[in-house]
Coordinates of C-alpha atoms in Angstrom, one line a residue:
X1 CA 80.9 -9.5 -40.3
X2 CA 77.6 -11.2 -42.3
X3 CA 77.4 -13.0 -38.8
X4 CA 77.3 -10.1 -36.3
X5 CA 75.0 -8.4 -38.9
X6 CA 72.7 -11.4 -38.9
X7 CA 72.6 -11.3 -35.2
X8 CA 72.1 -8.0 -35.0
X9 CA 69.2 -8.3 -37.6
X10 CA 67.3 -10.8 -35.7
X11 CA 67.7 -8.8 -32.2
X12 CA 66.4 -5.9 -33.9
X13 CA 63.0 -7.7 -35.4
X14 CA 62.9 -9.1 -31.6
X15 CA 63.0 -5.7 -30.1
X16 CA 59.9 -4.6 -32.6
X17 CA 58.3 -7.2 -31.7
X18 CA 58.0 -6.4 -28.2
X19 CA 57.7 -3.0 -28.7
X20 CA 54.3 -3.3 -30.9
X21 CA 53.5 -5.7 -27.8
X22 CA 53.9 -3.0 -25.3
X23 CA 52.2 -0.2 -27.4
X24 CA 49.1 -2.4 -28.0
X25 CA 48.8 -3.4 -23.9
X26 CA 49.2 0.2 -23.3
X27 CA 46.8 1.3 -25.7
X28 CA 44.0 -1.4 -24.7
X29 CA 44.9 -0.1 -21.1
X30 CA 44.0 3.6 -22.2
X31 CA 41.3 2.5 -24.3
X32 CA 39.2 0.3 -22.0
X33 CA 36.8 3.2 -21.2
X34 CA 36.4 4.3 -24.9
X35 CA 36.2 1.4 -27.0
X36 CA 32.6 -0.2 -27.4
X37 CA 31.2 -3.0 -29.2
X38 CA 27.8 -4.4 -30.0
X39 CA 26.2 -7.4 -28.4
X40 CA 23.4 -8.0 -30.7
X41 CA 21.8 -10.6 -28.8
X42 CA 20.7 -8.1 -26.0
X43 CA 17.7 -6.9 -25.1
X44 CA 17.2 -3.6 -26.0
X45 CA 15.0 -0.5 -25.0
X46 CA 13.8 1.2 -28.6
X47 CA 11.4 4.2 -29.3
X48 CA 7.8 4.2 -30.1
X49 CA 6.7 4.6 -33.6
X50 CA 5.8 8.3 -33.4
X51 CA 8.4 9.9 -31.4
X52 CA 11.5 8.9 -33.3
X53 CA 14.6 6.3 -34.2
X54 CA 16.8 4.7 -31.5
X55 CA 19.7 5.6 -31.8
X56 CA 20.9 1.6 -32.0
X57 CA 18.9 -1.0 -32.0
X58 CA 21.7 -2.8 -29.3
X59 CA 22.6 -2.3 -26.3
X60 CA 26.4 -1.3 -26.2
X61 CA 28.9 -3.1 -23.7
X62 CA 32.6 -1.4 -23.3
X63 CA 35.4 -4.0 -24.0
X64 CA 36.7 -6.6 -22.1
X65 CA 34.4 -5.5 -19.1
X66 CA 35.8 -6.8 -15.9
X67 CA 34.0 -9.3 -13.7
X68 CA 35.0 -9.5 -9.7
X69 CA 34.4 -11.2 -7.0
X70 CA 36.9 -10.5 -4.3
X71 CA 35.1 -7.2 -3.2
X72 CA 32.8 -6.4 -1.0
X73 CA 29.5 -4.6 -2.0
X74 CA 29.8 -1.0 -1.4
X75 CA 26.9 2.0 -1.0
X76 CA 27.2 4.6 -3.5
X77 CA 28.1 6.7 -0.7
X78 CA 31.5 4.4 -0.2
X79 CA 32.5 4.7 -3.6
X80 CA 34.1 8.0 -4.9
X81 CA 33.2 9.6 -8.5
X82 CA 36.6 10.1 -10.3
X83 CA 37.2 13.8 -10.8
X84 CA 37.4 13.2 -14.5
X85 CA 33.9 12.6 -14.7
X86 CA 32.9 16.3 -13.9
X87 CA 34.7 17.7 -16.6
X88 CA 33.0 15.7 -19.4
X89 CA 31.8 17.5 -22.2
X90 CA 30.2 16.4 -25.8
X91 CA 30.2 12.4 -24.9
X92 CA 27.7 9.9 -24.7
X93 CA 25.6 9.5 -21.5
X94 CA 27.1 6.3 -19.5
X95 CA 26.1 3.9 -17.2
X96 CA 28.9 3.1 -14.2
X97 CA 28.6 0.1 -12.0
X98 CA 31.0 0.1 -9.3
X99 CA 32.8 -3.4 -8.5
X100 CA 31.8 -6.1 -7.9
X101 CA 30.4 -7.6 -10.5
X102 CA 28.7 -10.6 -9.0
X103 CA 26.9 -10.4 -5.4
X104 CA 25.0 -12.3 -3.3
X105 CA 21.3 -12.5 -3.4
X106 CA 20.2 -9.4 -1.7
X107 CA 23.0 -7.4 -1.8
X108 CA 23.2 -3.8 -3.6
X109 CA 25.3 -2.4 -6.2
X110 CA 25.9 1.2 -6.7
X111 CA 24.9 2.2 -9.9
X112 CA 25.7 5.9 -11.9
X113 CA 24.9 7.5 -14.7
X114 CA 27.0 10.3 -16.1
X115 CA 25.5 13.0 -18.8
X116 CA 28.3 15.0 -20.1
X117 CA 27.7 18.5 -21.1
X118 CA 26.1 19.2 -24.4
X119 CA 24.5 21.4 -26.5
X120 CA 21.1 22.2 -25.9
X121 CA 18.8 22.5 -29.0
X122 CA 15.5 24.1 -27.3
X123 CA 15.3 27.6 -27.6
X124 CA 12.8 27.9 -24.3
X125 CA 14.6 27.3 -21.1
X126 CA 12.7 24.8 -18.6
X127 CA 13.5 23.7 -14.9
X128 CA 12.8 20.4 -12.7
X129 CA 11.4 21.0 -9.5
X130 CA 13.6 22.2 -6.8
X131 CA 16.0 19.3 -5.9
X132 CA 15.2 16.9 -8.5
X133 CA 17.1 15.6 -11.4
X134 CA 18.0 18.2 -14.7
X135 CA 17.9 15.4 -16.7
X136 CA 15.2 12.4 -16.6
X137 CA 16.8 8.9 -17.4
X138 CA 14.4 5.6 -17.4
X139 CA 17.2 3.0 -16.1
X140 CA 16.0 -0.7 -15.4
X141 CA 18.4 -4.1 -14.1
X142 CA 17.4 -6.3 -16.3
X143 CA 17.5 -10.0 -15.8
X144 CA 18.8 -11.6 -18.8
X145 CA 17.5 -15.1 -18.2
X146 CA 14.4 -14.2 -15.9
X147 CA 13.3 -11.0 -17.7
X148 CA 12.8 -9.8 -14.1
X149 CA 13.0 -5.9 -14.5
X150 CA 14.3 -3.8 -11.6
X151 CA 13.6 0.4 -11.8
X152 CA 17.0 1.7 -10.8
X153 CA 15.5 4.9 -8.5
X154 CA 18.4 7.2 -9.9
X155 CA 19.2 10.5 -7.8
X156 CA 21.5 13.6 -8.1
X157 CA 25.1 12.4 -6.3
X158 CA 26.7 14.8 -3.8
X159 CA 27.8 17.2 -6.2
X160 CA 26.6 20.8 -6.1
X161 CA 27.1 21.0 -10.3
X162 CA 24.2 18.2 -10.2
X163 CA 21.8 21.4 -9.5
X164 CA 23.3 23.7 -12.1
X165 CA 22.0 24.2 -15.8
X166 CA 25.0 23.2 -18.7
X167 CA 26.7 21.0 -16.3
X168 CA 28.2 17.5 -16.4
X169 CA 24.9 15.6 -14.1
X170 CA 26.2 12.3 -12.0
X171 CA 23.2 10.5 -11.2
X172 CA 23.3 7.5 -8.9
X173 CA 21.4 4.9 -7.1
X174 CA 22.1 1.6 -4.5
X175 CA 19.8 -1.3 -6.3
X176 CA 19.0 -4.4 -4.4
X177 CA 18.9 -7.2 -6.2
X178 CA 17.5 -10.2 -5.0
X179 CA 16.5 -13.0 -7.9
X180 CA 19.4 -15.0 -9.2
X181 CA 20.5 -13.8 -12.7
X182 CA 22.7 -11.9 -15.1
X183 CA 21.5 -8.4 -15.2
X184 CA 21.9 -5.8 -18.0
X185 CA 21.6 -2.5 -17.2
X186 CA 18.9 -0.8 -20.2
X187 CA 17.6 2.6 -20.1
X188 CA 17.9 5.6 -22.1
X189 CA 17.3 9.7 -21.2
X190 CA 14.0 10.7 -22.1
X191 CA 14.8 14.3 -21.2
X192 CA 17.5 16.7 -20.9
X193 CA 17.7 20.0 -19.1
X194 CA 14.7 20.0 -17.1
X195 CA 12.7 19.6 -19.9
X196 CA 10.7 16.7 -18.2
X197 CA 9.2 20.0 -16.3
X198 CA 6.5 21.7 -18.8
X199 CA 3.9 23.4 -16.6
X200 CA 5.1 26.8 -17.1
X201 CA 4.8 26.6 -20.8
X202 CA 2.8 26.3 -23.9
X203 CA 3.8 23.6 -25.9
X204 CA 4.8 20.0 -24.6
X205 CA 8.2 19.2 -25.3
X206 CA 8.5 15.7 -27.7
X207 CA 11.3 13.5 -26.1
X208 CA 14.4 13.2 -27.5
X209 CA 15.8 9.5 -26.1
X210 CA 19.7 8.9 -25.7
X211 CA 21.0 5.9 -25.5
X212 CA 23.4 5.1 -22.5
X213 CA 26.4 3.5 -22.9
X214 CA 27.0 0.2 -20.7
X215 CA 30.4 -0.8 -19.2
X216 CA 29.3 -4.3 -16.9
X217 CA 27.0 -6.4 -16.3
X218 CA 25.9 -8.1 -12.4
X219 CA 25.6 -11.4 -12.1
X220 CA 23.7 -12.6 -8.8
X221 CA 24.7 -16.1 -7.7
X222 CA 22.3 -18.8 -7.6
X223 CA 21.4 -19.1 -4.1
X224 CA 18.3 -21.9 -3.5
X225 CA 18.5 -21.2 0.4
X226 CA 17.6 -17.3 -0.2
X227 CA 14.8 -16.1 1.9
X228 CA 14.4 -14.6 -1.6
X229 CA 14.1 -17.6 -3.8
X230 CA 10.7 -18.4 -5.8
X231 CA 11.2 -21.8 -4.1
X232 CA 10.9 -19.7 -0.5
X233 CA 7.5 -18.2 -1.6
X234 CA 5.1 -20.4 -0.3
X235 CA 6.8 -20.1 3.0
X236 CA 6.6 -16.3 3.3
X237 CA 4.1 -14.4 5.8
X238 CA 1.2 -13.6 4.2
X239 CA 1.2 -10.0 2.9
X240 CA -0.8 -6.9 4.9
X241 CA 0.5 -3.9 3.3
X242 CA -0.3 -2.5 -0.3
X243 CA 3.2 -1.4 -1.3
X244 CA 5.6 -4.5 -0.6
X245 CA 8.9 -4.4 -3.1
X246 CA 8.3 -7.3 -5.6
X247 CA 9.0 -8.9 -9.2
X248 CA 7.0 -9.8 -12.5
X249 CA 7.9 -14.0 -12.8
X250 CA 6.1 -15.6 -15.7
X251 CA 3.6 -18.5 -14.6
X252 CA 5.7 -21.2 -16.6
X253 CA 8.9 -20.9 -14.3
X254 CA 6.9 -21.1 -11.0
X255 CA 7.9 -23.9 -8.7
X256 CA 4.7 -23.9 -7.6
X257 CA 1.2 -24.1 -8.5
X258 CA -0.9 -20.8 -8.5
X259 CA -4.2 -18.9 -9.2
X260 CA -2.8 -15.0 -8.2
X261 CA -4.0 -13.0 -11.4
X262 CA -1.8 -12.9 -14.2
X263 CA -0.8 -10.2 -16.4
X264 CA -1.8 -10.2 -20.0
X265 CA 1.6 -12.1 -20.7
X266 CA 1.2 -14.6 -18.1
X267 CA 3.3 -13.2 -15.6
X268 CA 2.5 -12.7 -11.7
X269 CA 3.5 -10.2 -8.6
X270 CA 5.0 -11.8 -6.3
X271 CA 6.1 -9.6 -3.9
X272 CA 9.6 -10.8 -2.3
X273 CA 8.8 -10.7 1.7
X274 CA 5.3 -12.1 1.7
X275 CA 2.9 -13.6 -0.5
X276 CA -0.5 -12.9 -1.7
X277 CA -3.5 -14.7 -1.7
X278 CA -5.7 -15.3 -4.3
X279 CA -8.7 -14.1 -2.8
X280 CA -11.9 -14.1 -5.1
X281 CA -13.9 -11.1 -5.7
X282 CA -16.6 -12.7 -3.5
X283 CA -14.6 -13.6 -0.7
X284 CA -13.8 -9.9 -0.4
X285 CA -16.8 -8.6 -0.5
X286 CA -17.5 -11.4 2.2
X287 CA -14.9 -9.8 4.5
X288 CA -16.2 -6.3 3.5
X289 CA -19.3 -7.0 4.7
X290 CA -17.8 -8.1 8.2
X291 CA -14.8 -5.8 8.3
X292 CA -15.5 -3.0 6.3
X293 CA -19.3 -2.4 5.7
X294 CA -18.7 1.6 4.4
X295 CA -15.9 2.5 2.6
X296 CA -15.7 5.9 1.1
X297 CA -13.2 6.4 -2.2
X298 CA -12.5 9.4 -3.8
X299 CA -11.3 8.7 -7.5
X300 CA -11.2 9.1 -11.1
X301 CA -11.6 7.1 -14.1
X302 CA -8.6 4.4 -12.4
X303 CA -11.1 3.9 -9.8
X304 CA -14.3 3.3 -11.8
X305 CA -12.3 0.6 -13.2
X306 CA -11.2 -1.0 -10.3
X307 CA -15.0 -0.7 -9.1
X308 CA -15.7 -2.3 -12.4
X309 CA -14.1 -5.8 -11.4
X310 CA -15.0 -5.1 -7.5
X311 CA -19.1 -5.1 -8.1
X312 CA -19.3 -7.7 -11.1
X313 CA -17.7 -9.7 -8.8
X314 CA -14.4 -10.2 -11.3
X315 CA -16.8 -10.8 -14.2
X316 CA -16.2 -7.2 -16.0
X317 CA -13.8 -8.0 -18.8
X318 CA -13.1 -11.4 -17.6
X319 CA -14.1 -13.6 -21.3
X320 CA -11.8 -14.6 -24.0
X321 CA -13.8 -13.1 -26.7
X322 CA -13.8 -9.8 -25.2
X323 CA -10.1 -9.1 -23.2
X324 CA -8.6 -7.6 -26.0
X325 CA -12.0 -4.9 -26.9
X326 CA -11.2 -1.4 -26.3
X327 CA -13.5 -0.7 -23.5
X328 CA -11.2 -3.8 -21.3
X329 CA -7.7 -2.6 -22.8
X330 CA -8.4 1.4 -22.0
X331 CA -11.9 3.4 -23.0
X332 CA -14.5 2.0 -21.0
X333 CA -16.0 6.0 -20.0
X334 CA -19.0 5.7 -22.8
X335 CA -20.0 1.7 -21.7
X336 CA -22.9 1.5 -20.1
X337 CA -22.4 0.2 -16.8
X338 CA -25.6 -0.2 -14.3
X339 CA -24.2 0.2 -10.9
X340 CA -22.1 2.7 -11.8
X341 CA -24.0 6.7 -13.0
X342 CA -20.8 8.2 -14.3
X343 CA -22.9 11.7 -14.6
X344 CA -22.9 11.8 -10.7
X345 CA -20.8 13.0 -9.1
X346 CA -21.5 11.1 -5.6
X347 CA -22.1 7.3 -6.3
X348 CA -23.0 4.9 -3.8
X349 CA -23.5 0.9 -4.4
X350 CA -24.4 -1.9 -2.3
X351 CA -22.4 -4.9 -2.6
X352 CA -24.1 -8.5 -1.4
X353 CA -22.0 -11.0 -1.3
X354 CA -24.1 -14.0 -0.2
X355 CA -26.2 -13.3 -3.6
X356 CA -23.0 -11.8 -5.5
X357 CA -25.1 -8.9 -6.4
X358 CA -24.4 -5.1 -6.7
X359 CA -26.9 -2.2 -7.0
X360 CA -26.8 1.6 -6.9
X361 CA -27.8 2.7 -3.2
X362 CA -31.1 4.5 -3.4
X363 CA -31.2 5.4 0.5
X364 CA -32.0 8.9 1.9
X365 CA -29.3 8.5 4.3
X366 CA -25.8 6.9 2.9
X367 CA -24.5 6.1 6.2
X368 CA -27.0 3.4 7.3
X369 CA -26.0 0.4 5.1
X370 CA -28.5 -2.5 5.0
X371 CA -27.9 -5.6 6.6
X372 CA -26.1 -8.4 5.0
X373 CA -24.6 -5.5 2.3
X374 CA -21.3 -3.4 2.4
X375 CA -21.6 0.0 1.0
X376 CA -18.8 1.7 -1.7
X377 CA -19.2 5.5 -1.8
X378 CA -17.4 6.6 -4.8
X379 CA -16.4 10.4 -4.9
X380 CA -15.8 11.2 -8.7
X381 CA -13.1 13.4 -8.6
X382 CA -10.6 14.9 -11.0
X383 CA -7.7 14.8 -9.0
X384 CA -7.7 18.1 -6.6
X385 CA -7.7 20.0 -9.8
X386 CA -10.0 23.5 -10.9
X387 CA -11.5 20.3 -13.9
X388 CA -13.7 19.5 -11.0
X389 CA -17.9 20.2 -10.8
X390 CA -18.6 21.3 -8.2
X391 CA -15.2 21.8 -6.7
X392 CA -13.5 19.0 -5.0
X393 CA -14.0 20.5 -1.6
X394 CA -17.6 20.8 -1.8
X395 CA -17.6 17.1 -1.2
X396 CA -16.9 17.8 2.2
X397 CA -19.9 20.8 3.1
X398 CA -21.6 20.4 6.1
X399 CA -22.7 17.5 7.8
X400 CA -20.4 15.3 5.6
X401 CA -20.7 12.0 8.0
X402 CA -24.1 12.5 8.9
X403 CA -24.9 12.4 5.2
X404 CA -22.3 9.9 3.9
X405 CA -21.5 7.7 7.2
X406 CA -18.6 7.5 9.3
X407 CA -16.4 4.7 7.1
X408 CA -13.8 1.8 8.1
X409 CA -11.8 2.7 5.7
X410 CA -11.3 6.3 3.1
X411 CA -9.4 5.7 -0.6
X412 CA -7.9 8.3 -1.7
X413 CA -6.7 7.9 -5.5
X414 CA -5.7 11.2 -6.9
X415 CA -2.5 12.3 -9.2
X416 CA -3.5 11.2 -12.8
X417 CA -5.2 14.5 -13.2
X418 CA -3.2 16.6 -11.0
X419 CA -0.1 15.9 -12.8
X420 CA -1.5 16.0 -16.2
X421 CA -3.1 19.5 -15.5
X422 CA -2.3 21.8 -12.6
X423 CA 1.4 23.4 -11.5
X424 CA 3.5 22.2 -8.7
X425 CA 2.6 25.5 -6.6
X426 CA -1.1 24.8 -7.1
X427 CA -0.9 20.7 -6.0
X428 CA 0.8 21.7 -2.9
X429 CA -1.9 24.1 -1.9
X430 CA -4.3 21.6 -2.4
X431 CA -2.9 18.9 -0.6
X432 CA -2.6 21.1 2.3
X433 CA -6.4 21.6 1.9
X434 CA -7.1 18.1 1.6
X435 CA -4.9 17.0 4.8
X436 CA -7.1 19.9 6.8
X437 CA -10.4 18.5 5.3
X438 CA -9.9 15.1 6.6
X439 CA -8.5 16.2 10.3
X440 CA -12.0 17.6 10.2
X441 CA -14.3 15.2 8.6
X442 CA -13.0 11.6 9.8
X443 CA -12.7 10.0 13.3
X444 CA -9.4 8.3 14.4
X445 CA -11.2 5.0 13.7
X446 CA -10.9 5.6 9.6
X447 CA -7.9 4.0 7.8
X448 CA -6.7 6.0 5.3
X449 CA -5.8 4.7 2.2
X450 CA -3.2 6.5 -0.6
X451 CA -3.6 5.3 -4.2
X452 CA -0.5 6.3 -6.3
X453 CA -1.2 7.7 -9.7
X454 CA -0.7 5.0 -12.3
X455 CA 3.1 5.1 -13.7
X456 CA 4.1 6.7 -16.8
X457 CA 6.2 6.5 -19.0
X458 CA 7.7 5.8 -22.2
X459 CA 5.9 8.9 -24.5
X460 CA 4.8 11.7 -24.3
X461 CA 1.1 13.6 -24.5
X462 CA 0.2 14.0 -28.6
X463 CA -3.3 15.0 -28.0
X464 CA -3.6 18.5 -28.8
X465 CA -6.5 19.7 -27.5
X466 CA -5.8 17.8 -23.7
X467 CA -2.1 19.4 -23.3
X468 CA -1.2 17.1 -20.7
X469 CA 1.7 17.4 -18.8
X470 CA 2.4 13.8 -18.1
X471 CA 5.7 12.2 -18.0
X472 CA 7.3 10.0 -15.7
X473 CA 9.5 12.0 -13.2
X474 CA 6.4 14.2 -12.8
X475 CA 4.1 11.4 -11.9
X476 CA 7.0 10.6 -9.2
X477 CA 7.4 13.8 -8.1
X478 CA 3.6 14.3 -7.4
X479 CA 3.0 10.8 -6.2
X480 CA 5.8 11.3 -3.6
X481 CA 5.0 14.6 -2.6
X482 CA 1.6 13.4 -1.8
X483 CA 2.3 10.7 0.2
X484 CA 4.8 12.6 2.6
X485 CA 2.5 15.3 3.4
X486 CA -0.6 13.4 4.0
X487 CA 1.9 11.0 6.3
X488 CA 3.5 14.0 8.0
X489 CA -0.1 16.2 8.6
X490 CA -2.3 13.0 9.4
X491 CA 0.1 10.0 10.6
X492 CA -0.4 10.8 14.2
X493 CA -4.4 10.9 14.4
X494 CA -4.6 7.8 11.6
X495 CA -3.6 4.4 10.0
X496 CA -2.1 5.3 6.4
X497 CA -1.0 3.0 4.2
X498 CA -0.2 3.1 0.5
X499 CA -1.6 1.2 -1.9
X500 CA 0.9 1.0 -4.7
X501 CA -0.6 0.7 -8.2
X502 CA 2.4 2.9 -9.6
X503 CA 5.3 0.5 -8.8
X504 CA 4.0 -2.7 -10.4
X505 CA 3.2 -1.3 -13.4
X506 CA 7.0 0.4 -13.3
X507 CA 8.0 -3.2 -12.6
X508 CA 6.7 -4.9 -15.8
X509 CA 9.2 -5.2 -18.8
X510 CA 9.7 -2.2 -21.0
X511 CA 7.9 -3.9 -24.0
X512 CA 4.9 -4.0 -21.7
X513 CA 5.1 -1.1 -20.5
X514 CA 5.3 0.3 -24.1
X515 CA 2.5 -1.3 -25.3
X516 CA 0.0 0.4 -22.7
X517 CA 2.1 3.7 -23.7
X518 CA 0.7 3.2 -27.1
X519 CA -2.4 1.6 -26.6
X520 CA -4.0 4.3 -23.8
X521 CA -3.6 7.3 -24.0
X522 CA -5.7 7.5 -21.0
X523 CA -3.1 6.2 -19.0
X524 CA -5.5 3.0 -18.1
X525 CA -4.0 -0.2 -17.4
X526 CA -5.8 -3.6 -19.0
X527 CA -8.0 -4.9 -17.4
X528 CA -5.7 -7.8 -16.3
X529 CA -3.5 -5.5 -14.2
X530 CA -7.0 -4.0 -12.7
X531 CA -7.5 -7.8 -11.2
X532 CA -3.4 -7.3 -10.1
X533 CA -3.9 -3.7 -8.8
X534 CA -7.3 -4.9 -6.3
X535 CA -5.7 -7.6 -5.7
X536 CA -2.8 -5.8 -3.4
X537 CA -6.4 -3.8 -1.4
X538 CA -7.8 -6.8 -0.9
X539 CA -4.8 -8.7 0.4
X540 CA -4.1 -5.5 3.1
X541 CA -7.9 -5.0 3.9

């Protein structure tokens, strides 16, 4: 009896045994998409002094997150969003990256963000712009050994509760990725609700950041042959176009040797389907004089900058001792600057490259440029906003090319000020203004050149007697909407290109980006991404 009660004790401990086995597979099982831990060691995305407290200072990586490599890549539009995630309700924000977990160079991955349902603490009800995003989250692939930052271009998923206030929001996105690496999805929300939307109210709404919750990571396999490869560069067609995709790569991990201007950290563009030159700032005003001897450009204080570097011939801002001054890092308005009368509203210089010169153009008639000079017209202009004296249109009163010239080639940088201060209805008025005033006032044989607005991000307008209206889905939304309609109204009469100063500066790592957040509220860039941001013209002209 002692026997068969001993045998029976030792079956029963083996029976609990595997029991708590069983109960702890099933509960890691259920608990895969709930249970998080910290990874300290990752890079992190954290608030400005000012605005408030991260809510972590770590990025946070669901357990035991599964890596793949037996499946294909697949577009967002192959993978299916699990009914449960509609229903979600007072839970953190998530990032979701379909599998696989490692690709090719190249390849895509299909990457969501979820917002559950929650609470809103505002008391005044805002709205995005028809068909854009209720909620505005800043989402980057970052590359944990290159630091090579990819924006992840989130947008509403085929769900008609996307467009419907107090709703669970799927967001996603197909992101290319084409440097070898091990990338960590960072971001946060800036905004929730359509808050990111303030024109039709008084007060500018503070961000409230969210952290997002990260289930995977991507690894992109090493691949040396990749069309993609820094070791490929060299061999790339040169570029032609101001807007090619491309990646921040410091100096020190270059395979080759090169003089392309560098960021203030020592980083360079290099776009990945064609390289840049390093042109000097005399070697374009050489091919100015022989390509384009007129240009007219229509701008605000972004363009008297770039003009800055253009007419000193790179020297503006260019010594040691003087790179980090406040005039070179963001207020340069009250600096006196010859060539340049920032009272006038119409300024024309001559640019002579054989003596590297620049002077103010005192001629009666603009359009006659002197030999041996190219001519710069700068229109001073506030964006297409009412802030403008006389009003923008003025500019183009009778006679317009018989008093300024018939040019190669017309800039148009606008949206800093249009975004900051006028409504959606109002921009769209005036950009079907503008698109008639150019039918009318320039010949087939003008190029036509679209400046984005500089990218923003990261904070939000404190100054209170300005009340600008700036944040970054904004900025996108006006940057976008003016480069459709000026390709739609003008693309068959001209050559239109865009020059994009918005996407390089999106493209810089979030500390840098932060930095200039703080550092200008202006919305400048330094005067090393000036060199960066003429360097993409002078490559396509």
């Amino acid at each position: 009896m002692p026997e068969i009660l001993q045998n029976w004790s030792s079956r029963k401990l083996w029976i609990i045994v595997l029991g708590v086995v069983v109960l702890v597979a099933v509960w890691r099982f259920l608990s895969f998409n709930v249970v998080v831990q910290c990874l300290p060691k990752l890079p992190t995305y954290s608030v400005m002094p000012g605005i408030g407290e991260y809510p972590s200072s770590d990025n946070i990586l669901l357990e035991d997150a599964a890596f793949s490599t037996e499946l294909k890549p697949k577009l967002c539009s192959e993978v299916p969003v699990p009914e449960s995630y509609l229903t979600l309700a007072n839970s953190p924000a998530f990032i979701d990256i379909s599998q696989p977990f490692t690709i090719t160079t190249g390849s895509s991955v299909c990457v969501r963000v979820v917002v559950p349902v929650a609470p809103s603490n505002s008391s005044v009800s805002y709205s995005p712009f028809p068909g854009t995003p209720w909620d505005s989250v800043l989402l980057d692939m970052v590359g944990n050994s290159t630091g090579v930052s990819i924006p992840v271009a989130l947008q509403p998923s085929n769900h008609a509760q996307n467009y419907i206030r107090d709703k669970t929001h799927i967001y996603e996105a197909d992101v290319v990725l084409r440097d070898a690496d091990t990338y960590i999805p960072t971001g946060y929300i800036e905004y929730r609700n359509g808050m990111w939307n303030n024109e039709d109210h008084i007060e500018i709404p503070p961000m409230a950041p969210e952290q997002l919750v990260v289930n995977s990571l991507v690894t992109v396999e090493d691949n040396a042959l990749s069309d993609f490869s820094l070791g490929n560069y060299p061999n790339l067609p040169l570029c032609t176009e101001p807007n090619a995709d491309g990646r921040w790569v410091a100096k020190d991990m270059l395979p080759f040797n090169t003089t392309l201007a560098a960021d203030n950290y020592g980083r360079v563009w290099l776009p990945y389907t064609c390289q840049l030159q390093p042109y000097t700032y005399k070697e374009f005003a050489q091919c100015l004089q022989q390509k384009h001897s007129l240009i007219h450009w229509f701008g605000d204080s972004n363009t008297r900058r770039a003009l800055k570097k253009i007419t000193t011939f790179g020297q503006w801002c260019s010594e040691p001792n003087r790179i980090n001054s406040i005039q070179c890092i963001c207020h340069d308005s009250a600096e006196n600057f010859g060539v340049y009368n920032s009272k006038s509203s119409v300024i024309p210089i001559d640019i002579n490259s054989a003596m590297a010169v620049s002077a103010p153009a005192l001629d009666a008639n603009l359009g006659t440029v002197p030999a041996n000079n190219s001519r710069i017209i700068m229109f001073r202009w506030g964006g297409l906003t009412p802030q403008n004296n006389p009003p923008w249109p003025n500019t183009f009163a009778a006679n317009f090319t018989r008093r300024m010239g018939s040019p190669s080639v017309a800039i148009f940088g606008l949206i800093n000020w249009d975004t900051a201060f006028t409504a959606r209805i109002y921009f769209i008025q005036q950009v079907e203004l503008l698109a008639g005033h150019i039918l009318q006032s320039y010949s087939s044989n003008t190029k036509i050149v679209i400046r984005t607005g500089q990218y923003y991000c990261c904070t939000y307008d404190q100054i209170p007697n300005f009340k600008r209206m700036y944040t970054r889905l904004r900025n996108q939304y006006f940057n976008q909407y003016l480069i459709d309609i000026l390709q739609k109204k003008l693309g068959a009469a001209y050559s239109i290109s865009v020059w994009d100063v918005s996407q390089i500066a999106e493209r810089r790592p979030y500390a840098a980006r932060k930095e200039m957040a703080l550092a200008c509220p202006s919305n400048h860039v330094r005067a090393e991404l000036v060199d960066v941001e003429n360097s993409l013209l002078i490559n396509h002209l």
